[in-house]
Structures are given as structure tokens and as C-alpha cells.
Coordinates of C-alpha atoms and ligand atoms in Angstrom, one line a residue:
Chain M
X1 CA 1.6 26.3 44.3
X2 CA 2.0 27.9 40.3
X3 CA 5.7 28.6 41.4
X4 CA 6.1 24.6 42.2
X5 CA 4.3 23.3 39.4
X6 CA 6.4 25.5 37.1
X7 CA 9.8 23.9 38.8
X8 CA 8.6 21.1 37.8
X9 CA 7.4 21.3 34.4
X10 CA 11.0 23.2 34.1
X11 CA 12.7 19.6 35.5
X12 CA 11.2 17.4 33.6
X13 CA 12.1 19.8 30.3
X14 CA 16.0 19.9 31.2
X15 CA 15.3 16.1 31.4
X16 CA 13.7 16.2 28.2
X17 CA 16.3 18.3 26.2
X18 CA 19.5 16.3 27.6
X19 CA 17.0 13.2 26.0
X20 CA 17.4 11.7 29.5
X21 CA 15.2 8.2 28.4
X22 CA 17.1 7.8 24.9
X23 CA 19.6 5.3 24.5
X24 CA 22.7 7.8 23.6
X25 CA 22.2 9.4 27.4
X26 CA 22.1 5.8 28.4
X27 CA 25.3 4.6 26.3
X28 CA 27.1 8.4 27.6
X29 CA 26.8 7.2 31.2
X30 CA 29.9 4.9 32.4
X31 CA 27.3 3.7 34.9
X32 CA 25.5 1.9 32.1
X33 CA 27.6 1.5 29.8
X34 CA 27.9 -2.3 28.4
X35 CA 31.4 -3.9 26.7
X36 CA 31.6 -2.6 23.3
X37 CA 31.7 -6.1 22.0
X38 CA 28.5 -6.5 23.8
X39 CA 27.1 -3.9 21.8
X40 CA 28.0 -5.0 18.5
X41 CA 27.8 -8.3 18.9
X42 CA 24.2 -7.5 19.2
X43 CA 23.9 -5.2 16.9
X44 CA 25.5 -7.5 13.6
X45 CA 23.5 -10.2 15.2
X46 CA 20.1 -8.5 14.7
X47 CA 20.6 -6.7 11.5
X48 CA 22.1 -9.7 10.0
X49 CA 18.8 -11.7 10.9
X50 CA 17.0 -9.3 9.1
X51 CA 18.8 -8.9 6.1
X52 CA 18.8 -12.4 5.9
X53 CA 15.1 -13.7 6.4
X54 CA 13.1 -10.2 5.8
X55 CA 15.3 -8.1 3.3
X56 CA 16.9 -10.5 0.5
X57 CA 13.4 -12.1 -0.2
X58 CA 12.2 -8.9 -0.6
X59 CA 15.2 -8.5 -2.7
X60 CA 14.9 -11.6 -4.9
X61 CA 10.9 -11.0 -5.7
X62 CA 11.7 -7.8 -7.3
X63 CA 14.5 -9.3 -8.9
X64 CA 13.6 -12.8 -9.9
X65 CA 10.6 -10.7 -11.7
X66 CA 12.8 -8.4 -13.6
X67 CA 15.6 -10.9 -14.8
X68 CA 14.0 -11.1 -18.0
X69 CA 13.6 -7.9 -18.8
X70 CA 10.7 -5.1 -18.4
X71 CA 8.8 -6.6 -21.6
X72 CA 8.4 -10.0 -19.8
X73 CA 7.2 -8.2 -16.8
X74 CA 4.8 -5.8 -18.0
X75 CA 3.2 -8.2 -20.2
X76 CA 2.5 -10.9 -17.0
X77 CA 1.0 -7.4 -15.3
X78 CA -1.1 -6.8 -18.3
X79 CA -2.0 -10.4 -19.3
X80 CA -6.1 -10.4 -18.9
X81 CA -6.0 -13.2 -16.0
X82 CA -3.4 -11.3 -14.0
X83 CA -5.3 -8.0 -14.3
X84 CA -8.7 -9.6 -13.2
X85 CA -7.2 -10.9 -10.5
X86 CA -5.4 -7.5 -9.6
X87 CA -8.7 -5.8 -10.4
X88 CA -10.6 -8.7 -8.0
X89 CA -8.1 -8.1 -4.8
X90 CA -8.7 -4.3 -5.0
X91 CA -12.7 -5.0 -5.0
X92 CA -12.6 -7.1 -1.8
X93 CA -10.0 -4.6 -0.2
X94 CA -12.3 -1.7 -1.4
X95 CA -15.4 -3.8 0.3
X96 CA -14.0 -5.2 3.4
X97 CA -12.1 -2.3 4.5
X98 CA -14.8 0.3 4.4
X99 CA -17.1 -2.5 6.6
X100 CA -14.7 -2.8 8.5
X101 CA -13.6 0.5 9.8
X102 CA -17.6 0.7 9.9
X103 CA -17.8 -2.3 12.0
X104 CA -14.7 -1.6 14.2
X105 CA -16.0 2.3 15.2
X106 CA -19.1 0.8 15.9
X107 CA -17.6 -2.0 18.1
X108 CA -14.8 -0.3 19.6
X109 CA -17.5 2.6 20.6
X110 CA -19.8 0.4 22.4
X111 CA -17.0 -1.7 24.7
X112 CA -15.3 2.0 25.7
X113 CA -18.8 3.7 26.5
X114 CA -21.3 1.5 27.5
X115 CA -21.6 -1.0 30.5
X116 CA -23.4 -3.6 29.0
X117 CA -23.6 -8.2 29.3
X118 CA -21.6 -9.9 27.0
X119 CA -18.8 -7.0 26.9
X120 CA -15.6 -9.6 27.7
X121 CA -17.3 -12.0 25.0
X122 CA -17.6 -9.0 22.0
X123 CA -14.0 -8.7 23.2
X124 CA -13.0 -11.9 22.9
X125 CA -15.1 -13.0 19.8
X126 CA -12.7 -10.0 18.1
X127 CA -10.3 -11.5 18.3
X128 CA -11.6 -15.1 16.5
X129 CA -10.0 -14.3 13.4
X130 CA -6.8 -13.7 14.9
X131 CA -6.6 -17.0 16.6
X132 CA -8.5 -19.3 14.1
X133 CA -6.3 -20.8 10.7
X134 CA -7.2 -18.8 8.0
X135 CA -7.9 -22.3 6.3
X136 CA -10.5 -22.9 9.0
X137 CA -12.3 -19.8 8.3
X138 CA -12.9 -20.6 4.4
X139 CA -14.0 -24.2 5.8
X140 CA -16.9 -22.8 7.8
X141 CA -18.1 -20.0 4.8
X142 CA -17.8 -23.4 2.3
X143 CA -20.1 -25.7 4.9
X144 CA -22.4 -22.5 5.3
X145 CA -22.7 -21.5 2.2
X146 CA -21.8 -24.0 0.1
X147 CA -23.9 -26.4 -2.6
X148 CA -24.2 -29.4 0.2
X149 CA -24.0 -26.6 2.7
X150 CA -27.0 -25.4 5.3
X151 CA -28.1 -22.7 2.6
X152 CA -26.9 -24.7 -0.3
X153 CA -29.9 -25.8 -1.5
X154 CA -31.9 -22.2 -1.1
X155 CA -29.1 -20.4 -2.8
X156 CA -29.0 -22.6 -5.6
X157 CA -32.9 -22.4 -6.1
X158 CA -32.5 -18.6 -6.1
X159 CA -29.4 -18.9 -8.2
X160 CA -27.3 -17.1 -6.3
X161 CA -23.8 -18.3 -6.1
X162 CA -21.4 -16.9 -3.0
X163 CA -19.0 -20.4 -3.0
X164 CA -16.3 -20.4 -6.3
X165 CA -17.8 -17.2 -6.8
X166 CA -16.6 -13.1 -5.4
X167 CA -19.1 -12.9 -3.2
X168 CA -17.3 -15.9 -1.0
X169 CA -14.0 -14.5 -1.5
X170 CA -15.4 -11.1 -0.2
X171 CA -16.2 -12.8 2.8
X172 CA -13.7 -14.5 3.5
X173 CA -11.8 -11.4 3.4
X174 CA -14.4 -9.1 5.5
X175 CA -13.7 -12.6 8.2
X176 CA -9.8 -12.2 8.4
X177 CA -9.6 -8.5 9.0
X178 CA -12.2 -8.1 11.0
X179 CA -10.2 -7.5 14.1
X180 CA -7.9 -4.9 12.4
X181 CA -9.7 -0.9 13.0
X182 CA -11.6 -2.3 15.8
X183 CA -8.4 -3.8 17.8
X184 CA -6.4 -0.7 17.2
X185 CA -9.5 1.4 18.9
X186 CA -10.8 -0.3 22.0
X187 CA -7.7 0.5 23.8
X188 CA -7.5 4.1 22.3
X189 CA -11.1 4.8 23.7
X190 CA -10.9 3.0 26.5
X191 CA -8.3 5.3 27.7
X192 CA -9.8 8.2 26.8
X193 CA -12.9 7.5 28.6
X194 CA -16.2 9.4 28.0
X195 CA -15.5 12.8 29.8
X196 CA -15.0 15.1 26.0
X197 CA -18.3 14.0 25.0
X198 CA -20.4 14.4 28.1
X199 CA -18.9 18.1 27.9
X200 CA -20.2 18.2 24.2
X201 CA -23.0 17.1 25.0
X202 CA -24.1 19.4 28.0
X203 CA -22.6 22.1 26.0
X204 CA -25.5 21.4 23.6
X205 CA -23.8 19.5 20.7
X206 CA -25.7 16.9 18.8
X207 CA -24.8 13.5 18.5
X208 CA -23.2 13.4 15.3
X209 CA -21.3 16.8 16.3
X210 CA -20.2 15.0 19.2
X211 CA -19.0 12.3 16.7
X212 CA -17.4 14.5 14.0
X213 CA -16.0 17.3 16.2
X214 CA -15.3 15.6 19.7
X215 CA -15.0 11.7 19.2
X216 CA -13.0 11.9 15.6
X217 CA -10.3 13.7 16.0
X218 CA -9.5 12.0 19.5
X219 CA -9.1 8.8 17.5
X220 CA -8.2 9.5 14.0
X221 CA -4.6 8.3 14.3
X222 CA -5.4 5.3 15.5
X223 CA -8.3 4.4 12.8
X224 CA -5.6 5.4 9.9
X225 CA -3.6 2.9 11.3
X226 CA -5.6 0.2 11.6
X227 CA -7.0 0.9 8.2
X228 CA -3.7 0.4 6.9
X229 CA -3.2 -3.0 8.5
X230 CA -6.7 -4.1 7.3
X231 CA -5.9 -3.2 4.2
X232 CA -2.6 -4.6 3.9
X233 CA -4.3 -7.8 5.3
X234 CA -7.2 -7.9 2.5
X235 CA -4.9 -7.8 -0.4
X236 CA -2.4 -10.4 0.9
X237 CA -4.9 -13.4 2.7
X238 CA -4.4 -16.4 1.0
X239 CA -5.6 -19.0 2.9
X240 CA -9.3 -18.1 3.4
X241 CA -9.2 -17.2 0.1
X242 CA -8.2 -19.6 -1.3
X243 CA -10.7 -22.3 -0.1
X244 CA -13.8 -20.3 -0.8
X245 CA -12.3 -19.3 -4.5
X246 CA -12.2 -22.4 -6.6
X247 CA -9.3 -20.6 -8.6
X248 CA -11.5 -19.9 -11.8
X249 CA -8.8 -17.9 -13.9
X250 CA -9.9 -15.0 -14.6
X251 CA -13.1 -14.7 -12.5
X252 CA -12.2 -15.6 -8.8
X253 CA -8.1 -15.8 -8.7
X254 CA -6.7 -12.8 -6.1
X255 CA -3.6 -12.0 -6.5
X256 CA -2.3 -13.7 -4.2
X257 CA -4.3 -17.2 -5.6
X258 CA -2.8 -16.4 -9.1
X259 CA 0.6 -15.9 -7.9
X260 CA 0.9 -19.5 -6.6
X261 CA -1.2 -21.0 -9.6
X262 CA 1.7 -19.3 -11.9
X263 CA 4.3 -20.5 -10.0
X264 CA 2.9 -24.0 -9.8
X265 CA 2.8 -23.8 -13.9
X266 CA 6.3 -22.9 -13.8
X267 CA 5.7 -19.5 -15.2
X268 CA 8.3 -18.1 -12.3
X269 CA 9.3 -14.6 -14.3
X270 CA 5.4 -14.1 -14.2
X271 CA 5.0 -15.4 -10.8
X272 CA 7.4 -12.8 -9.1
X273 CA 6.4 -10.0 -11.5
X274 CA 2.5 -10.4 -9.9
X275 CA 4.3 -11.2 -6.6
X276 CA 6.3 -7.8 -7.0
X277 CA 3.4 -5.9 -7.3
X278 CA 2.6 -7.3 -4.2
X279 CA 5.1 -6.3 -2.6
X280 CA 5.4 -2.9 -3.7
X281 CA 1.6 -2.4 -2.0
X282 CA 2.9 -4.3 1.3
X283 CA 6.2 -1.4 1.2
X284 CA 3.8 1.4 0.3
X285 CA 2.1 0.0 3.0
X286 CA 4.9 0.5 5.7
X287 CA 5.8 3.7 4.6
X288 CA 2.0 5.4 4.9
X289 CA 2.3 3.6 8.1
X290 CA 5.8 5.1 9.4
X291 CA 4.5 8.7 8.0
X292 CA 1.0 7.7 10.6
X293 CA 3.4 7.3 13.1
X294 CA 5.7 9.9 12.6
X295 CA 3.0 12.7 12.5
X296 CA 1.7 11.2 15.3
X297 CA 4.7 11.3 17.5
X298 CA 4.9 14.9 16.3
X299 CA 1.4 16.3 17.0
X300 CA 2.6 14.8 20.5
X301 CA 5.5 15.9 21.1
X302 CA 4.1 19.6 19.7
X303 CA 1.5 19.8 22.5
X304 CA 4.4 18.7 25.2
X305 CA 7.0 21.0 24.0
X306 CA 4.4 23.7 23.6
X307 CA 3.0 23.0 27.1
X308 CA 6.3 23.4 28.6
Chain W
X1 CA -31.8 29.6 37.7
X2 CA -33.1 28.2 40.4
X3 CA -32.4 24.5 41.0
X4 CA -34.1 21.7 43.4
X5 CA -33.7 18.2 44.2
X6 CA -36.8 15.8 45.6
X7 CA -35.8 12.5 47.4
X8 CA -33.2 11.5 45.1
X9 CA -32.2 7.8 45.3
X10 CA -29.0 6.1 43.2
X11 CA -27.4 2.8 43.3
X12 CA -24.5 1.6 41.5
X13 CA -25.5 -2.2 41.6
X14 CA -25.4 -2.7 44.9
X15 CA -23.7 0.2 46.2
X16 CA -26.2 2.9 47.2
X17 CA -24.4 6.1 46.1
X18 CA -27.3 8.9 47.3
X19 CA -30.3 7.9 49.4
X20 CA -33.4 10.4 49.9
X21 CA -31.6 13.7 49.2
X22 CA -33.4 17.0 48.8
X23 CA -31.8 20.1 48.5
X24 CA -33.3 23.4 47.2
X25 CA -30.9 25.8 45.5
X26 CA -32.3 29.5 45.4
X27 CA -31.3 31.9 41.8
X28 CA -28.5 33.5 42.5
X29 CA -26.7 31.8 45.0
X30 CA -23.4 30.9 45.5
X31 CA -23.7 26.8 47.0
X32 CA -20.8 24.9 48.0
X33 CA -21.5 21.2 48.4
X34 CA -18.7 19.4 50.9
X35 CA -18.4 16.1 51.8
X36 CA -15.7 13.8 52.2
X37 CA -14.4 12.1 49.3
X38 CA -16.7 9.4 47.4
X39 CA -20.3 10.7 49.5
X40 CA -21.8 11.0 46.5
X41 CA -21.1 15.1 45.3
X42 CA -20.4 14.4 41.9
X43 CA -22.9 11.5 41.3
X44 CA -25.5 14.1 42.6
X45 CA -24.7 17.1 39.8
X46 CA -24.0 14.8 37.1
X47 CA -27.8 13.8 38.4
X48 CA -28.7 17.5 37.9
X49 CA -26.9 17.9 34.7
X50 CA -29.0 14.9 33.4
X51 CA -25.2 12.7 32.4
X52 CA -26.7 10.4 35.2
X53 CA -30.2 9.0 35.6
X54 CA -31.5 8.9 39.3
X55 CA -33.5 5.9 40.6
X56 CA -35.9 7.8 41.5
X57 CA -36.8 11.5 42.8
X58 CA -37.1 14.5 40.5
X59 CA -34.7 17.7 39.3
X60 CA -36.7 21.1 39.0
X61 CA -34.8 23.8 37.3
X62 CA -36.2 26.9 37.3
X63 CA -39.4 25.7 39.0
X64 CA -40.1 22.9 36.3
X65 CA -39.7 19.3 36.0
X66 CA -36.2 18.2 34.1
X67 CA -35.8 15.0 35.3
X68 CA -36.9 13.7 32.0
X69 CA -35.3 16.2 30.0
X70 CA -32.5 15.7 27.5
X71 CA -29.1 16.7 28.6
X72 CA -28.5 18.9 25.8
X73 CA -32.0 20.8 26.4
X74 CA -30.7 21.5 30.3
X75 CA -29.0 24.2 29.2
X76 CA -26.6 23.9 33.2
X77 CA -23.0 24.6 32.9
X78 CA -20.8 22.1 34.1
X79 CA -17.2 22.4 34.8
X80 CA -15.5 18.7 34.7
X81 CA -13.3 17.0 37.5
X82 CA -10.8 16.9 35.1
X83 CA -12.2 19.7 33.2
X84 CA -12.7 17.6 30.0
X85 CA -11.5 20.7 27.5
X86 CA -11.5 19.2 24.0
X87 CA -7.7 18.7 23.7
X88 CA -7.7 19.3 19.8
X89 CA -8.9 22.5 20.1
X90 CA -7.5 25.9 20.8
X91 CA -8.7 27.8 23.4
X92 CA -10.8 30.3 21.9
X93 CA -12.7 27.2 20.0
X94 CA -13.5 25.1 23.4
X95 CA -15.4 28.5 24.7
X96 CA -17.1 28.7 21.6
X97 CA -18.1 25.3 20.8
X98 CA -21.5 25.5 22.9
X99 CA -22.6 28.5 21.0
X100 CA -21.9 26.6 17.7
X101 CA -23.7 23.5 18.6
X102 CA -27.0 25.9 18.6
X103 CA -29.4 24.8 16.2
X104 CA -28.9 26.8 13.3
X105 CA -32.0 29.2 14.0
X106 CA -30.9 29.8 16.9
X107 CA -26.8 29.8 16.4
X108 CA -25.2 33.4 16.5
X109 CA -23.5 34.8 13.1
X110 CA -19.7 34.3 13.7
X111 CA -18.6 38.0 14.2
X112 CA -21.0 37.0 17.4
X113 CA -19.9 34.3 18.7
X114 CA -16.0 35.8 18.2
X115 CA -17.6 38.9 20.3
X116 CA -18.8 36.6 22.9
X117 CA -15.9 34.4 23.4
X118 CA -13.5 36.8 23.9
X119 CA -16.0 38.3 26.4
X120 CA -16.1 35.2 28.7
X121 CA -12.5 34.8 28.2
X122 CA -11.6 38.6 28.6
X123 CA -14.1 37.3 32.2
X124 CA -11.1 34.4 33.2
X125 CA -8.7 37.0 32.0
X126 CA -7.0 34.6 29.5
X127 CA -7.9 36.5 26.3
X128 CA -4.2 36.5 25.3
X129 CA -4.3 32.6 25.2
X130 CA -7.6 32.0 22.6
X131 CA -4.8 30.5 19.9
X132 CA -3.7 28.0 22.2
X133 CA -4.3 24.3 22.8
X134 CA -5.5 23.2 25.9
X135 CA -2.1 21.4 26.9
X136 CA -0.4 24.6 26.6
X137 CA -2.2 25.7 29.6
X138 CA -1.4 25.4 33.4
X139 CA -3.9 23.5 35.6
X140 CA -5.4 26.8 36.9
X141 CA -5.6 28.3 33.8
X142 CA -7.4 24.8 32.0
X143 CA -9.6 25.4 34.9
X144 CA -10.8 29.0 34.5
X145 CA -11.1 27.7 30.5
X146 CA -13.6 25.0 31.2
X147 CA -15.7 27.5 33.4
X148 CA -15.8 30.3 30.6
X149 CA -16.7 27.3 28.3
X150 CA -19.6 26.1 31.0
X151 CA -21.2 29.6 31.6
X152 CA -21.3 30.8 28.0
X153 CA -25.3 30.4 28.8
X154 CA -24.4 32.0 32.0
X155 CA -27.1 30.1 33.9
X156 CA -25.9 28.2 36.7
X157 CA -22.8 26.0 37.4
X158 CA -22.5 22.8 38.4
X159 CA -18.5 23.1 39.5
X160 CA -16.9 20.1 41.9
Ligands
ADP1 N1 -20.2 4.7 37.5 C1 -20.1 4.3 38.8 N2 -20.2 3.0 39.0 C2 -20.1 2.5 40.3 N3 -19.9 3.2 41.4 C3 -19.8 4.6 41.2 C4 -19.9 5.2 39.9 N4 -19.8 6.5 40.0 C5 -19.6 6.7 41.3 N5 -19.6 5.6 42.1 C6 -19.5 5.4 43.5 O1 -20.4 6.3 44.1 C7 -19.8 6.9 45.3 C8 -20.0 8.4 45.1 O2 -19.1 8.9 44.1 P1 -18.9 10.4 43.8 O3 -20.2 11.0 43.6 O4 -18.0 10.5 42.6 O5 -18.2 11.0 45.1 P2 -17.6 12.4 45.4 O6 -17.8 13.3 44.2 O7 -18.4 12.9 46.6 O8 -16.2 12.2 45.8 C9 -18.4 6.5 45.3 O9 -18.2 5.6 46.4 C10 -18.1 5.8 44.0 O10 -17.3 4.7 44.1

């Protein structure tokens, strides 16, 4: 029985090493091997589509913003409406994210391990933001919220403003990514089932032990991902945004809102620089996101090879 | 410990999983429960273990009621289906993860608990494999883990 299970591990490691499901095994093989004009037909065809609609935008933001030098740039970076702006987008992100990943462990917790009504419609409701414009979104926080709105009148009497104002565009921003952490872990757990934690428990283990030492590190790839993506998503909505903000320079412009009020004015040098900055967080962005991946292809492939 | 069922009843919706099932379990013995597969063996020890509520009927262990007693206060050893070892951990800290859930009064000091697990795993003669992770292991020897992790109360064992 050990002998056989052994032959088999064994197989599927010589399968492994000669990187039997890679495409270079596939290519090797005249079997299924395709015309070479096939393959590179393909090939300039795909990398051509994304040099031309992903890359050189990318390209011309960072240079549109430094063709007039680094003095022009720094100063539309440092200029008091930009920076309150900058300043604003990193307070939503910092409030929305945290809620979120709060939110989404709480949600993704209760569909993967407990039976209870309603479970396909959490589900579902999830995934609102994802479906619904952006635009739409803002709409239903300005009717709710705003002065002819179903609170307007309360709110104003208790002078609290949430329309034109942060708190709005901090909820528009919690609305858009809700789905992000939550999305990313519902599968994760679901898959994983529920057997770890009865052990913990049995064993003894309290229910934040459980949490810390049995539930976290099960899931923690998956939550650093979908932090990122929340993340990247709070600092670049416009839409929702941009309806709840009233654009008040200097008090509720994102960055996102203050890029297109620039380039409206014609200011395009400052425009690109704020858009640049953007940018640079959406590329840092991809490459905490590839690291993510990368470890955790290799914490997997550690415990395979090891196993072998 | 000694372990008893009384009149145990359990439906999944409709589906009645165990109906009127008393069994008495002296200290000390070595039971095998067998059964065909899906007659309800599991559902009835994950009863015992308290993971599962029953309809109705009562658990004694040790002579006294459990039924309404907390999992974690059960103190019964269960060994998974699938054995459930905690995949992020090595080997030596799946065996000693029950003694370091103890409330601190009543947690060993560390040189202890080292002493201990190397005991139960010296037991399943896998002492040379405390550094490794769980997936390092061969079915066999995941299983003799998860029962060296079960029994460090050495009380009783709920096995499949
Ligand atoms: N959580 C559950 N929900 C619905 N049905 C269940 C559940 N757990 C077990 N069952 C059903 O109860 C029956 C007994 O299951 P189980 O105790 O696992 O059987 P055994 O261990 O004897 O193979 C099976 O028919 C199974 O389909």
C-alpha cells in the first residue's frame, strides 16, 4: 500500500521536474506543436494590443507630466488644492479599506461556516457594487442623504453635512469596494471548509485562538490580495465620487476629481503630474500584487516539492 | 473515561441521520463502531464530541451529563476523517497546540509541553519528523499525527 503510494508520488514528480503541464513540454512535442507563424502571429498580435492601449498611455501620463520640466511638476504636486486632495483620497482609502477587510472577514466567514436563510442573497447583494454604475451608486447616497433627501431635513437641523462634504465621499468609497476582501474569501473558505477549526476547537482553543492561529493563516494570502484591489479601487473611483463631492477645491476634490477639474481648466502639465502620481500607486499597486502572488505560488510549491 | 449515549435522535432536515441510539462505552475499552457507509458513525461521535447537537437524548462522559457542555470543556480526542492537521504548522506544533490553548493557569511552562510532545510523538514513532509540515507527511504518518495530537489528554478517542 506505502510502496504504491510512494510510485506514485515518485510519477507524478518525474512529471513535475520534466514541467509536463508547461507550455515549453507542450511546444517540445511534434504532436502539439502549431505552425511557427501560428505562434508568432499570435504572439506580435497580443503584445502589440497591449503596448498599444495599456502601455503607451501609461507612457504618455508620465510623460505629458514631465515635459515641462521637474519644477512644473513638483509645484502642481505641492500646490495646496492638489495636496488636499492627495491628502483626502488617502483618508477615504485609509477608512474604507480597514471597513472593509472588517466587513469582508465577517461576511465571507458567515457564507463558508454557517447554514443559515438568505445565504444566496448575502451572496448576491456582494456583488451590487460590482454590477451597479458607479454614477448610480452616488445618485442613491445624494437622494438618501442629501438636503431634499429622506434625512435631508434631520441632518440639516443637526448640522451635519455628509452630501458636498467627506463624509459622502467616504461612502461612496466604502459602497464601490465593498465586494473586494470579501469576494476574494468566500471561495477561499468555502473550499477550505470547517474541519481546522472544529480540531482547534476540541483541542481546547478559544475562539479568537481559533481565529488568529487556525482561521488566519489559512486565508492570509487571499485577504492581502483583496486588500490590494480594495485599495487600488478607493484611490482611483471617480464616478461615485464624483456625484456625492460637489468638487469644492480644496475641501472635497480626490484625486481623481481634481485631475479632471485641471484638465478641464487646461492646466494639462498639472493634470498629468497629479494623474502620474496616480499611476505610480496603481504600478506599486501591481507589483505588491505580483510579489502576493509570487510568494504564494512559492509557499505552494515548497510544501509540494517538500512532500515529494 | 467512560462514555454513554441515551436515545439519541438527529435529523438533517428531513433526513433522519440516527434514531433512538443508546450505546454504553465502559473505561478502558477498545470499541469499534461499523456500519456501512453514510448509517450515521460519524454524525454520532461528532454528537459525542459536542461539534454536532443531537435532537434529543443525552451524552454522559464519565458518568455525568455533557450534552450541554461546551466543546472545548469535553476534553474527548478526536481524530478527523481527513485528519484536519493544521497545514501551516510543523509537526511538533499540531501535537502541541492543545496543550497551548490551556488557559494560562492551567497551560504547562514550555520546556513541558516540548517534554510532552516529543513523548506522544516518540508514542507514533515519528519524533524525527516534529520540524515538518503536515504535507511533508505520508497518509499513514498524517494519521498517527492527528492521533498523538487527539490523545495529548489521553482520555478517550473518538477515531472513524
Ligand atoms: N451536515 C449534514 N447535512 C445533511 N446531511 C448530513 C450531514 N452530515 C451527515 N449527513 C447525512 O447523514 C448520514 C450519516 O452520515 P455519517 O454520519 O457521516 O455516516 P458514516 O460516518 O456512517 O458514513 C449520511 O446519509 C449523510 O448524508
Amino acid at each position: 500500500m506505502s510502496s504504491l503510494a510512494v510510485g506514485a508520488a515518485s510519477r507524478s514528480a518525474d512529471a513535475a521536474a520534466l514541467g509536463l503541464r508547461s507550455p515549453k513540454y507542450f511546444e517540445a512535442r511534434t504532436a502539439t506543436r502549431d505552425p511557427k507563424w501560428v505562434k508568432w502571429t499570435l504572439v506580435t498580435l497580443g503584445v502589440s494590443y497591449f503596448v498599444l492601449f495599456l502601455l503607451l498611455p501609461l507612457i504618455t501620463v508620465f510623460y505629458e507630466a514631465l515635459r515641462k520640466g521637474w519644477e512644473v511638476y513638483a509645484n502642481a504636486i505641492i500646490e495646496p488644492d492638489a495636496w488636499s486632495a492627495i491628502k483626502l483620497t488617502l483618508i477615504a482609502a485609509a477608512i474604507a479599506v480597514p471597513l472593509n477587510v472588517v466587513f469582508g472577514l465577517a461576511a465571507a466567514w458567515a457564507i463558508a461556516k454557517f447554514e443559515f436563510r438568505g445565504k444566496q442573497f448575502l451572496i448576491t447583494l456582494i456583488d451590487l457594487p460590482f454590477s451597479v454604475s458607479p454614477v448610480v451608486a452616488g445618485l442613491i447616497y445624494v437622494l438618501v442623504f442629501g438636503a431634499n433627501g429622506w434625512f435631508g431635513s434631520w441632518l440639516r437641523d443637526n448640522d451635519i453635512k455628509v452630501i458636498f462634504a467627506i463624509p459622502g465621499i467616504i461612502l461612496a468609497t466604502i459602497f464601490v469596494t465593498v465586494p473586494f476582501v470579501a469576494r476574494e474569501l468566500i471561495p477561499l473558505m468555502q473550499a477550505q471548509g470547517k474541519e481546522e477549526e472544529e480540531a482547534a476547537i476540541v483541542l481546547g482553543a478559544s475562539g479568537w485562538r481559533v481565529f488568529t492561529q487556525v482561521t488566519l493563516p489559512n486565508i492570509k494570502w487571499g485577504l492581502i490580495y483583496g486588500v490590494i484591489l480594495c485599495n487600488a479601487r478607493a484611490m482611483g473611483e471617480f464616478g461615485a465620487v464624483s456625484v456625492v463631492s460637489g468638487h469644492i477645491r480644496g475641501l472635497t476634490n480626490t484625486m481623481p476629481l481634481h485631475i479632471e477639474i485641471l484638465y478641464n481648466e487646461y492646466q494639462f502639465a498639472a493634470a498629468f503630474a497629479v494623474a502620474s502620481l496616480l499611476a505610480l500607486l496603481a504600478l506599486v499597486t501591481l507589483v505588491i500584487k505580483k510579489i502576493v502572488e509570487w510568494q504564494q505560488t512559492k509557499s505552494i510549491a515548497a510544501s509540494q516539492k517538500s512532500a515529494l | 473515561m467512560s462514555i454513554r449515549v441515551e436515545n439519541i435522535e438527529k435529523k438533517f432536515g428531513q433526513f433522519q441521520a440516527l434514531k433512538n441510539v443508546s450505546l454504553d462505552f465502559p473505561t478502558g475499552e477498545l470499541v469499534a463502531l461499523l456500519g456501512p457507509s453514510g448509517c450515521g458513525k460519524t454524525t454520532l461521535l461528532r454528537i459525542i464530541a459536542g461539534l454536532e447537537n443531537a435532537d434529543s437524548g443525552r451524552v454522559f462522559l464519565d458518568g455525568e451529563d455533557a450534552s450541554d457542555t461546551h466543546v472545548r470543556e469535553r476534553q474527548v480526542g478526536f481524530v478527523f476523517q481527513h485528519y484536519a492537521l493544521f497545514k501551516h504548522m510543523t509537526v511538533f506544533d499540531n501535537v502541541a497546540f492543545g496543550l497551548r490553548a490551556r488557559p494560562r493557569k492551567e497551560r504547562p511552562v514550555e520546556s513541558e509541553i516540548r517534554r510532552k510532545v516529543h513523548q506522544l510523538l516518540e508514542l507514533v514513532q515519528l519524533d524525527w519528523a516534529g520540524d515538518r509540515f503536515p504535507s511533508q507527511l505520508s497518509g499513514g504518518q498524517r494519521q498517527r499525527i492527528a492521533l498523538a495530537r487527539a490523545s495529548r489528554r489521553a482520555t478517550c478517542f473518538a477515531a472513524r
